[in-house]
Short mmCIF file of C-alpha atoms and ligand atoms in Angstrom, two decimals:
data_model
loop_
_atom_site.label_atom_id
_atom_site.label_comp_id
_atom_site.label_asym_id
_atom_site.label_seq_id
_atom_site.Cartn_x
_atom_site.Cartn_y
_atom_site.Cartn_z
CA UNK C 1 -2.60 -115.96 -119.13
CA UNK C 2 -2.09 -119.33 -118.03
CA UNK C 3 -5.44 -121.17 -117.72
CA UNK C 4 -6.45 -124.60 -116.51
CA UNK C 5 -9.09 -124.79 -119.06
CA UNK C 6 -8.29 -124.35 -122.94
CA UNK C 7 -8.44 -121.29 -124.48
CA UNK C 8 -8.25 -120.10 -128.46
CA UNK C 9 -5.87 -117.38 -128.30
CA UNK C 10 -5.48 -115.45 -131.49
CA UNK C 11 -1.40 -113.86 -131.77
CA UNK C 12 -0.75 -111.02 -134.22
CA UNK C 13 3.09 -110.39 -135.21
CA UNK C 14 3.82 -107.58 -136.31
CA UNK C 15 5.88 -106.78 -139.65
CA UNK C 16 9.22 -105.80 -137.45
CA UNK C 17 9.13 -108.25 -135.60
CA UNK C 18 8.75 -110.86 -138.16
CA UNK C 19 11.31 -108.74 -140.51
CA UNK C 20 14.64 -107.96 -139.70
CA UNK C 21 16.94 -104.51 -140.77
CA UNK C 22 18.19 -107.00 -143.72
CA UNK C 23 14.61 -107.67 -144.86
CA UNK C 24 15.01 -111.40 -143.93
CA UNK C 25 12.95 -112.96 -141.37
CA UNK C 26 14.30 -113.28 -138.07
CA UNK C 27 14.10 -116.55 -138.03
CA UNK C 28 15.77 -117.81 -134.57
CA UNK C 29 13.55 -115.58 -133.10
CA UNK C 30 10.19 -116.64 -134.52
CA UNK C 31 11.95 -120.01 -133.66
CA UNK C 32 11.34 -119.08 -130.04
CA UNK C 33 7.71 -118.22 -130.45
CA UNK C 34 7.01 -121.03 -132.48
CA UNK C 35 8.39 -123.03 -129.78
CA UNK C 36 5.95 -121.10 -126.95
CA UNK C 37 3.18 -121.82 -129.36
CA UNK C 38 3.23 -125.61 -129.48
CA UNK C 39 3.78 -125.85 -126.11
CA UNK C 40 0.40 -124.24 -125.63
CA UNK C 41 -1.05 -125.87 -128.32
CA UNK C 42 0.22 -129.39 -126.68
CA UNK C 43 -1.51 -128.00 -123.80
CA UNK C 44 -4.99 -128.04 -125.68
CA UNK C 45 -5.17 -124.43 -126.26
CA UNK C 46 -6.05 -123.48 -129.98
CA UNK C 47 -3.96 -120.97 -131.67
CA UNK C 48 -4.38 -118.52 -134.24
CA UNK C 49 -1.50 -116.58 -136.03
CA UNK C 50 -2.20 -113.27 -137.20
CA UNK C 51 1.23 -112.40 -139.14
CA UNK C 52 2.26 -109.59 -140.91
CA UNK C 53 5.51 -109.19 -142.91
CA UNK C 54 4.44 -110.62 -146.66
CA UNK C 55 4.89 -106.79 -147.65
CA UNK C 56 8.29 -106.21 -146.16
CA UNK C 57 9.61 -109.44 -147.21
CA UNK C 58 8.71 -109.06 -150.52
CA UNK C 59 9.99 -105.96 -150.46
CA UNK C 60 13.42 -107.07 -150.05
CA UNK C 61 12.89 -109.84 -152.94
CA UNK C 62 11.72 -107.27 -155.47
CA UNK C 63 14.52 -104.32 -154.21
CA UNK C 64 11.72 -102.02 -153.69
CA UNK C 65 12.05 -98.78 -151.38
CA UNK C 66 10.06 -97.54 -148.58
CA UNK C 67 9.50 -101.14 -147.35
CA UNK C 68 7.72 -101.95 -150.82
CA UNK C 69 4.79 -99.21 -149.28
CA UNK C 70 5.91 -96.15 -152.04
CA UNK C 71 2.51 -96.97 -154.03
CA UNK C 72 -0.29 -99.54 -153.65
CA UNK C 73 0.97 -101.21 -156.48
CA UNK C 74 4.51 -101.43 -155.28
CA UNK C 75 2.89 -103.04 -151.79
CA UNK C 76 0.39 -105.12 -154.03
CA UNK C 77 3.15 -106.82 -156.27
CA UNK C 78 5.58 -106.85 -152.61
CA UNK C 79 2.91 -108.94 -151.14
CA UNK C 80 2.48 -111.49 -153.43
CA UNK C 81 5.76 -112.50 -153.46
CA UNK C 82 6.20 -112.35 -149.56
CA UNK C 83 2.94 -114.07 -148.77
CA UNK C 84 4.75 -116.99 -150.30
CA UNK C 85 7.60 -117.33 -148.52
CA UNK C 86 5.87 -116.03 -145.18
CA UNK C 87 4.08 -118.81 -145.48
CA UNK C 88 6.18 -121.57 -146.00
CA UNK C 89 8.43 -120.14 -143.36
CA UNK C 90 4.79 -120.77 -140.94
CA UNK C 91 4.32 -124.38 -142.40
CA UNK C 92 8.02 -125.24 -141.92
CA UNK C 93 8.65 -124.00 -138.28
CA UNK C 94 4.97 -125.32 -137.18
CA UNK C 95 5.47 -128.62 -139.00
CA UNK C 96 8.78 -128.68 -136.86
CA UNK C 97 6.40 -129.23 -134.09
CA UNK C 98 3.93 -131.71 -135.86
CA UNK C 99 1.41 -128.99 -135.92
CA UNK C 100 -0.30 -128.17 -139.58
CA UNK C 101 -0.39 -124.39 -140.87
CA UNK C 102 -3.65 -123.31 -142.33
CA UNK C 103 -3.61 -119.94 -144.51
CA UNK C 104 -6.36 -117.64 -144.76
CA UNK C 105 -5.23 -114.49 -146.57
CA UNK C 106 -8.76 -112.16 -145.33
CA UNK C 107 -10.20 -109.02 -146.89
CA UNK C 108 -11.96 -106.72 -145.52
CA UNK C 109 -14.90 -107.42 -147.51
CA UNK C 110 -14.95 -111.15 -146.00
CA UNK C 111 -15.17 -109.52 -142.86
CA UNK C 112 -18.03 -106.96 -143.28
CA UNK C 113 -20.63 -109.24 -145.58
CA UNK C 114 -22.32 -111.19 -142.88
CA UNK C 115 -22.92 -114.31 -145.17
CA UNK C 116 -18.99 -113.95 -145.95
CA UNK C 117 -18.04 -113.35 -142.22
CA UNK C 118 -20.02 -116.83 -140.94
CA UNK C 119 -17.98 -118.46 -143.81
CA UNK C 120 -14.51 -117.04 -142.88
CA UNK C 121 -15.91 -118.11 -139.37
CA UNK C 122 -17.23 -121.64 -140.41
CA UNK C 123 -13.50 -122.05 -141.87
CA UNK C 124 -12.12 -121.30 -138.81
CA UNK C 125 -13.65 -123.34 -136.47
CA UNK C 126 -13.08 -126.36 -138.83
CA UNK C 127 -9.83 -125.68 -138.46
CA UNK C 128 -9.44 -125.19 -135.02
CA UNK C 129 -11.33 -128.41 -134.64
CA UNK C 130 -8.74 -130.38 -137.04
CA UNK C 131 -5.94 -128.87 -134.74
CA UNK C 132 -4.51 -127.22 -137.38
CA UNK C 133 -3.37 -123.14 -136.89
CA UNK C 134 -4.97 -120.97 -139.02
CA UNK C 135 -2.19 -118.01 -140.52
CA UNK C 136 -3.80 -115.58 -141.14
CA UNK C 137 -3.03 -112.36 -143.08
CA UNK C 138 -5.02 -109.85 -145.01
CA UNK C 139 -5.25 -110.74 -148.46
CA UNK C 140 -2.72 -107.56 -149.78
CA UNK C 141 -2.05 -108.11 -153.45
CA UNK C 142 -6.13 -107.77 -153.86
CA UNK C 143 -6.78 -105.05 -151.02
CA UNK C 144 -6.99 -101.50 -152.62
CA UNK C 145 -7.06 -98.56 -150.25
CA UNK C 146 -10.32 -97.98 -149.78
CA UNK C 147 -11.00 -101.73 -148.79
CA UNK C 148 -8.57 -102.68 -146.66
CA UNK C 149 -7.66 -102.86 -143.19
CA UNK C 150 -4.19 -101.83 -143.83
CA UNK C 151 -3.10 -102.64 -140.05
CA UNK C 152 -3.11 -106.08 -138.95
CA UNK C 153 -4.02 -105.31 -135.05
CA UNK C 154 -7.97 -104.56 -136.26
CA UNK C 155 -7.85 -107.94 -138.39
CA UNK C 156 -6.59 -109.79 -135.55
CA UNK C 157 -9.87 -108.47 -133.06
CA UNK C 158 -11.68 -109.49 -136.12
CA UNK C 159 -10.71 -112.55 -136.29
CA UNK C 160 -10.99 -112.81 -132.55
CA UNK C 161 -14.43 -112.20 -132.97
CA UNK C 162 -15.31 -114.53 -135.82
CA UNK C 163 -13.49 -117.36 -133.62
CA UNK C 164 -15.07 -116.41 -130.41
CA UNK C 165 -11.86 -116.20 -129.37
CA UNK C 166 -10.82 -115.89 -125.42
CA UNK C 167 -7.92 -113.49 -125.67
CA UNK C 168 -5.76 -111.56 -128.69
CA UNK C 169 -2.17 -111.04 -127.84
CA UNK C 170 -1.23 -108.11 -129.94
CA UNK C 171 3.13 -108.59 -130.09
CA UNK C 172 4.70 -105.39 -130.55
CA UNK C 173 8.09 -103.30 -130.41
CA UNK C 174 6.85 -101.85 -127.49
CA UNK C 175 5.57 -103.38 -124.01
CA UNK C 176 2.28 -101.76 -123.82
CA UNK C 177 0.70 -97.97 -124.17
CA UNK C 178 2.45 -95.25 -122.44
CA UNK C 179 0.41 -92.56 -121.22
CA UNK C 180 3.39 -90.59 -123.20
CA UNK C 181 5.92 -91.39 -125.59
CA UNK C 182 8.44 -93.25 -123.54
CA UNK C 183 11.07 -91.94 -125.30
CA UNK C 184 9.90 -88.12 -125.05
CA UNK C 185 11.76 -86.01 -121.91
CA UNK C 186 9.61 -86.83 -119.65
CA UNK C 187 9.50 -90.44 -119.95
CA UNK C 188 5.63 -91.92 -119.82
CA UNK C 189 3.90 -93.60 -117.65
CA UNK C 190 3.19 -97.39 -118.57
CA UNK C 191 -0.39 -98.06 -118.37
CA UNK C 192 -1.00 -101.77 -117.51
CA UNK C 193 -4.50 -102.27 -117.41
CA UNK C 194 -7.04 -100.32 -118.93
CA UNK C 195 -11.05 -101.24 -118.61
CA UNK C 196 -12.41 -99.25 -121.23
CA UNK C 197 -10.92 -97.03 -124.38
CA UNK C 198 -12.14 -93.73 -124.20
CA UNK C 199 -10.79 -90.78 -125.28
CA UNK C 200 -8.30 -90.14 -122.46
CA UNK C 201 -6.79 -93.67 -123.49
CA UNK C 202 -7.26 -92.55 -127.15
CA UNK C 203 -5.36 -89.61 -126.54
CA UNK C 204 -2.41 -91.48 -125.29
CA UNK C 205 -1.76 -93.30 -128.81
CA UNK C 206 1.07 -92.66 -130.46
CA UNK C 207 1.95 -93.78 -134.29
CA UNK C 208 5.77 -92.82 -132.77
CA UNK C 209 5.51 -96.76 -131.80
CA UNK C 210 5.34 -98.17 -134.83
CA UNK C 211 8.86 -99.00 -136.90
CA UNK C 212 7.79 -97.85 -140.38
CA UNK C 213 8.11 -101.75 -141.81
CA UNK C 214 4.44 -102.54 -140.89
CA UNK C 215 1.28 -99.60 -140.70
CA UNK C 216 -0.08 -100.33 -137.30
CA UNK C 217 1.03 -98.13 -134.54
CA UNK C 218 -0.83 -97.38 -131.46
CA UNK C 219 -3.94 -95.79 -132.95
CA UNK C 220 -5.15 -99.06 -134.52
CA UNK C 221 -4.11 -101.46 -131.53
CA UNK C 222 -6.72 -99.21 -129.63
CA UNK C 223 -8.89 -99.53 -132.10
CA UNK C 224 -8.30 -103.35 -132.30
CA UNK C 225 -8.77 -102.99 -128.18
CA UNK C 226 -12.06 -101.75 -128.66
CA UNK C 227 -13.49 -104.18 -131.50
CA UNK C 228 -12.21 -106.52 -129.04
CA UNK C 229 -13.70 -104.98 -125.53
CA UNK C 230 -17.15 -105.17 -127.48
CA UNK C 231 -17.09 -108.65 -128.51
CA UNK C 232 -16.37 -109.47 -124.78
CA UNK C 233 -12.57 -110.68 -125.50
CA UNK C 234 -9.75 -109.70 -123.23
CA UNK C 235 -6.32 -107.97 -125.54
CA UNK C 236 -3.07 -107.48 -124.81
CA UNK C 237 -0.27 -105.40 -126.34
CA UNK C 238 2.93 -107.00 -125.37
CA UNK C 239 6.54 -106.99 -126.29
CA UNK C 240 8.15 -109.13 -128.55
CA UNK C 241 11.53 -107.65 -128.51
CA UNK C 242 13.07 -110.84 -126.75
CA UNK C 243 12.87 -114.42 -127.38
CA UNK C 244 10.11 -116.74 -126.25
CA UNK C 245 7.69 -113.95 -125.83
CA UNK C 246 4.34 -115.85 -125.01
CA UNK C 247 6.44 -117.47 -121.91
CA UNK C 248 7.64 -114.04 -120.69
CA UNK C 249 4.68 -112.51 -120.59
CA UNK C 250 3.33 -115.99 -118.28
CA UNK C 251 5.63 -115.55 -116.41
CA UNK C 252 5.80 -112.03 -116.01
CA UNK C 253 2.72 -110.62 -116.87
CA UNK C 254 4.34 -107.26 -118.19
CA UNK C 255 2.04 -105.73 -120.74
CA UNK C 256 -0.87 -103.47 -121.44
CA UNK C 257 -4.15 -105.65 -120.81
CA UNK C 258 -7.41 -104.24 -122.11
CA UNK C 259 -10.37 -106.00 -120.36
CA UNK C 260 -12.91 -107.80 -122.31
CA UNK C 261 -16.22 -105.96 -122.22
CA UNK C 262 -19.83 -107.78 -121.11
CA UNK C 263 -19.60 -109.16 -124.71
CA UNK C 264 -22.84 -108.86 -126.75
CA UNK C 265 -24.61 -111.19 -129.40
CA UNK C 266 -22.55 -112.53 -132.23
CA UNK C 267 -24.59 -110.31 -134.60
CA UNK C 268 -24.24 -107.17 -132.94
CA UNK C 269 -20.51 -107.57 -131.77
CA UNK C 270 -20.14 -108.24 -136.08
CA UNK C 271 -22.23 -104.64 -136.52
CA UNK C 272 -20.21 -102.94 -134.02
CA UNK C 273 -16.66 -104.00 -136.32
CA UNK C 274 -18.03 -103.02 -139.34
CA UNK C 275 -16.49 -99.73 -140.83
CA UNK C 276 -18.47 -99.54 -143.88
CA UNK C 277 -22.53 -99.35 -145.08
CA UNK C 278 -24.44 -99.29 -148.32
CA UNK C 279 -26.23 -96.07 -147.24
CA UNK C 280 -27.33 -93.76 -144.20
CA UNK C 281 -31.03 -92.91 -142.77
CA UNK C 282 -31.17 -89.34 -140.98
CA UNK C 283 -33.25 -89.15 -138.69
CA UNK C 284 -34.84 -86.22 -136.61
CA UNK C 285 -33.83 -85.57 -132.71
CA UNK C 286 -36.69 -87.96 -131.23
CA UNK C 287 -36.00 -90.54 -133.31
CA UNK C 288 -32.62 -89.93 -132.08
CA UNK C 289 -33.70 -90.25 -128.42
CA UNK C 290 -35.63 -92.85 -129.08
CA UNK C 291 -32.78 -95.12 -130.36
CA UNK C 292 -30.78 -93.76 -127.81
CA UNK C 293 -33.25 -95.23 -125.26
CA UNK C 294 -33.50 -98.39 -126.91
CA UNK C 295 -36.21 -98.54 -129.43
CA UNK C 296 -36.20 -99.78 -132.92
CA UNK C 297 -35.58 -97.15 -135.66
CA UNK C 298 -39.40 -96.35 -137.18
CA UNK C 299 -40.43 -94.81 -140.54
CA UNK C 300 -42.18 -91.87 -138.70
CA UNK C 301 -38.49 -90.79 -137.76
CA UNK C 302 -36.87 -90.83 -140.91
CA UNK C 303 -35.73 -87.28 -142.73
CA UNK C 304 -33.70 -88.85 -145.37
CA UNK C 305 -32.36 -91.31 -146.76
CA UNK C 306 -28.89 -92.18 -149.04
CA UNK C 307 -27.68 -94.95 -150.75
CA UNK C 308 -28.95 -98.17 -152.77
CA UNK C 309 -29.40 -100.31 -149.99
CA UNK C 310 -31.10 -103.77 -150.52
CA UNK C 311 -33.16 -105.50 -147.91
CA UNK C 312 -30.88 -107.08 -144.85
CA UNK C 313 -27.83 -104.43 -145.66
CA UNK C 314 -25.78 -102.90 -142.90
CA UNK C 315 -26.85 -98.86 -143.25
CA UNK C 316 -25.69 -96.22 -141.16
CA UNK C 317 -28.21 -93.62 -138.96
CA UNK C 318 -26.97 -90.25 -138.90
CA UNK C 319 -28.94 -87.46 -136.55
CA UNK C 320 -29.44 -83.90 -138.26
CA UNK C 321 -25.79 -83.01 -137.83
CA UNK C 322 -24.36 -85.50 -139.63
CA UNK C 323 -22.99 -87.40 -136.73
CA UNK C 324 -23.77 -91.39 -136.94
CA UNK C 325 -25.89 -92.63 -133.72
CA UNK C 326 -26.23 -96.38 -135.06
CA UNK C 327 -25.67 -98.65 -137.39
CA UNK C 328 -27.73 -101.92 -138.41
CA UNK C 329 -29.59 -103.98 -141.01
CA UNK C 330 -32.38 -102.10 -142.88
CA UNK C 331 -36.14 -104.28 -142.86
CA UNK C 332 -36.12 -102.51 -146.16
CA UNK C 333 -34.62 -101.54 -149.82
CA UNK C 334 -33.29 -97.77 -150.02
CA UNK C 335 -37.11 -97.35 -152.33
CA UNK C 336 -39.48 -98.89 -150.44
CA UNK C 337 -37.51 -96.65 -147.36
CA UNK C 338 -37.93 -93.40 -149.28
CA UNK C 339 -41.40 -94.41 -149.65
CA UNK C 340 -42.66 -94.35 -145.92
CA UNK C 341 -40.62 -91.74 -144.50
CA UNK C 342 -42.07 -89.79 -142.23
CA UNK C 343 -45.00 -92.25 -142.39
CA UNK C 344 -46.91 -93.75 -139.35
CA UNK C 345 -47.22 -97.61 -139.41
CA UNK C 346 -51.17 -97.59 -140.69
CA UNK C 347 -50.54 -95.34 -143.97
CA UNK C 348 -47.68 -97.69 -144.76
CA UNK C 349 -49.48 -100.85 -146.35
CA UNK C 350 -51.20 -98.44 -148.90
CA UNK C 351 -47.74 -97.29 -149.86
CA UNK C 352 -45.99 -100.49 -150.00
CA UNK C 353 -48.46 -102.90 -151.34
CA UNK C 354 -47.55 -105.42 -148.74
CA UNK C 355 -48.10 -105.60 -144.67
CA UNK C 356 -45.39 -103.41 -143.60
CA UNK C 357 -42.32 -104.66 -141.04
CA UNK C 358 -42.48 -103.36 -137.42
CA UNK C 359 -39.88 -100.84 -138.00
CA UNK C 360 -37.23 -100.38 -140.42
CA UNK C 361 -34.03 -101.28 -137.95
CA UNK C 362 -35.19 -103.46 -135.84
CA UNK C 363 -33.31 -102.71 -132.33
CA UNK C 364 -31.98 -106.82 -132.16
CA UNK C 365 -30.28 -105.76 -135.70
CA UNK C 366 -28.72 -102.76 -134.46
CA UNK C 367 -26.11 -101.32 -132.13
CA UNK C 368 -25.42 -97.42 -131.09
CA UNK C 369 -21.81 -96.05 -131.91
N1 LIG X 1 -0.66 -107.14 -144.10
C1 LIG X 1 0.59 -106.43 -144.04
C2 LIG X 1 1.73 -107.35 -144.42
O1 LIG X 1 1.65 -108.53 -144.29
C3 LIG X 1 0.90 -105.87 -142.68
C4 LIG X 1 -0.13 -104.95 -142.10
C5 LIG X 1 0.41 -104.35 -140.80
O2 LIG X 1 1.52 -103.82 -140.83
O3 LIG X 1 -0.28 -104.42 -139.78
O4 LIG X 1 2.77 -106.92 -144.79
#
């Protein structure tokens, strides 16, 4: 990963790495990193810190069990506390090295509004260009279940994205993805490179990986692989069992590497992250093939439609089975939709009142899944 010319890198730490058995922070070991971090900062690289750990260490603070992650409430309370001292432990070992922490505590609704994502990205890129390091964690005392990322590996591809970053370097307790548990019988084989995730490589994932301080095993690094492979970013999974990990793996190049994909256009590689919509359009099988073959989604298509979608909102198109085909932003609101399905373009003005839009996903707003 050395490179002649700059690079922003974004690193993610994971919870036990940042967190030791006692529920401190291992702090002579994040010494290390920090240390491998300036020097490539020094070198004109930009960095970005993904960190876990506010949960565990606040854990420890507030005497909670189950690593402060018994309830939502326990981890929402465990949070607060430990984002506080995780990040003054940041701004003290950075400002060691002259180098100013930034915090950005994320949700994932700042990731999936796309007026909120350009502003989380605007942020960033001001602060890349002060020379500051952004630390960046999800905001947890606010997150409730059903809107949060819960594993930091799929914010840090995020984030990758919204910084147009180069690489992610995703530090674990484990070098890389086995094709097996390595510590089944039969040990597994270590997969170094991998060019695309499909579902042999999703097969391979193993939550077995993870240490039970932080909640991303294997399943959400791939997942944080892919968001990555589409947005044209190269990931790693490394270890960062020993000290000075960002040197070792220079030097020695042992990890997992996921290859970035062609990359796309900043709009669609923000589609292709998104994991939630304000509705769904079914549509019927040639409307189906029709996407599938690169078209934009037309009224004359449509079967149904669900939701209270406005204007410009990311919705969801299912085919007659349920399964979603595509995702992208609707030309229309969720009534004027209802009103022209089914409809060919020259009954629609009648229905509407106005001159009708050339489709209703137009195919540069939308990407197939
Ligand atoms: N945001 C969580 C924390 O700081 C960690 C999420 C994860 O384990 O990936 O504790």
């Amino acid at each position: 990963m050395s490179a002649a010319t700059p690079e922003t890198i974004v690193v993610k730490i994971g919870s036990s790495l940042l967190v030791g058995e006692d529920g401190k922070p291992r702090r002579e070991w994040l010494k290390t990193l920090v240390e491998d971090i300036a020097k490539r900062h020094q070198a004109g690289d930009n960095i970005i810190i993904v960190s876990s750990g506010s949960i565990a260490l606040g854990a420890r603070k507030l005497g909670l069990g189950k690593g402060g992650r018994a309830s939502l409430a326990d981890a929402q309370a465990a949070a607060s506390i430990g984002q506080i001292a995780l990040s003054s432990l940041w701004s003290e070992l950075l400002g060691e090295h002259q180098i100013a922490a930034a915090q950005m505590l994320l949700t994932l609704g700042d990731m999936e509004g796309r007026k909120r994502y350009l502003n989380a990205a605007a942020t960033l890129e001001k602060l890349l260009e002060h020379r500051a390091i952004p630390v960046i964690n999800e905001n947890d005392s606010v997150a409730t279940d059903e809107i949060r990322f819960g594993d930091n590996d799929r914010l840090a591809a995020r984030v990758g994205q919204a910084a147009t970053a180069d690489r992610v370097l995703l530090l674990s307790d484990i070098d890389g993805l086995y094709d097996r548990r390595p510590d089944s019988e039969t040990k597994g084989q270590f997969i170094g490179t991998v060019d695309i995730v499909d579902e042999n490589i999703l097969e391979m994932a193993d939550s077995s990986s993870s240490s039970g301080l932080g909640s991303g095993g294997m399943t959400s690094k791939l997942e944080a692989a892919k968001i990555a492979n589409l947005a044209g970013i190269e990931l790693s999974i490394i270890s960062g069992q020993e000290d000075h990990p960002l040197e070792r793996y220079a030097l020695t190049n042992v990890g997992t590497l996921f290859k970035a994909g062609e990359g796309i256009n900043a709009r669609k590689a923000w589609l292709s992250g998104l994991t939630t919509s304000a509705g769904t359009i079914t549509v019927d099988a040639g409307a189906v093939e029709a996407l599938q073959s690169g078209s934009s989604l037309l009224a004359a298509g449509i079967v149904t439609i669900n939701g209270q979608f406005e204007r410009s909102d990311v919705v969801e198109v299912k085919d007659m089975d349920g399964q979603t085909i595509a995702r992208g932003l609707a030309e229309y609101d969720a009534l004027d939709c209802t009103k022209i399905i089914g409809c060919r373009s020259s009954e629609m003005e009648a229905l509407l009142g106005y001159a009708p839009r050339s489709a209703v996903i137009h195919r540069n707003q939308m990407v197939l899944v």
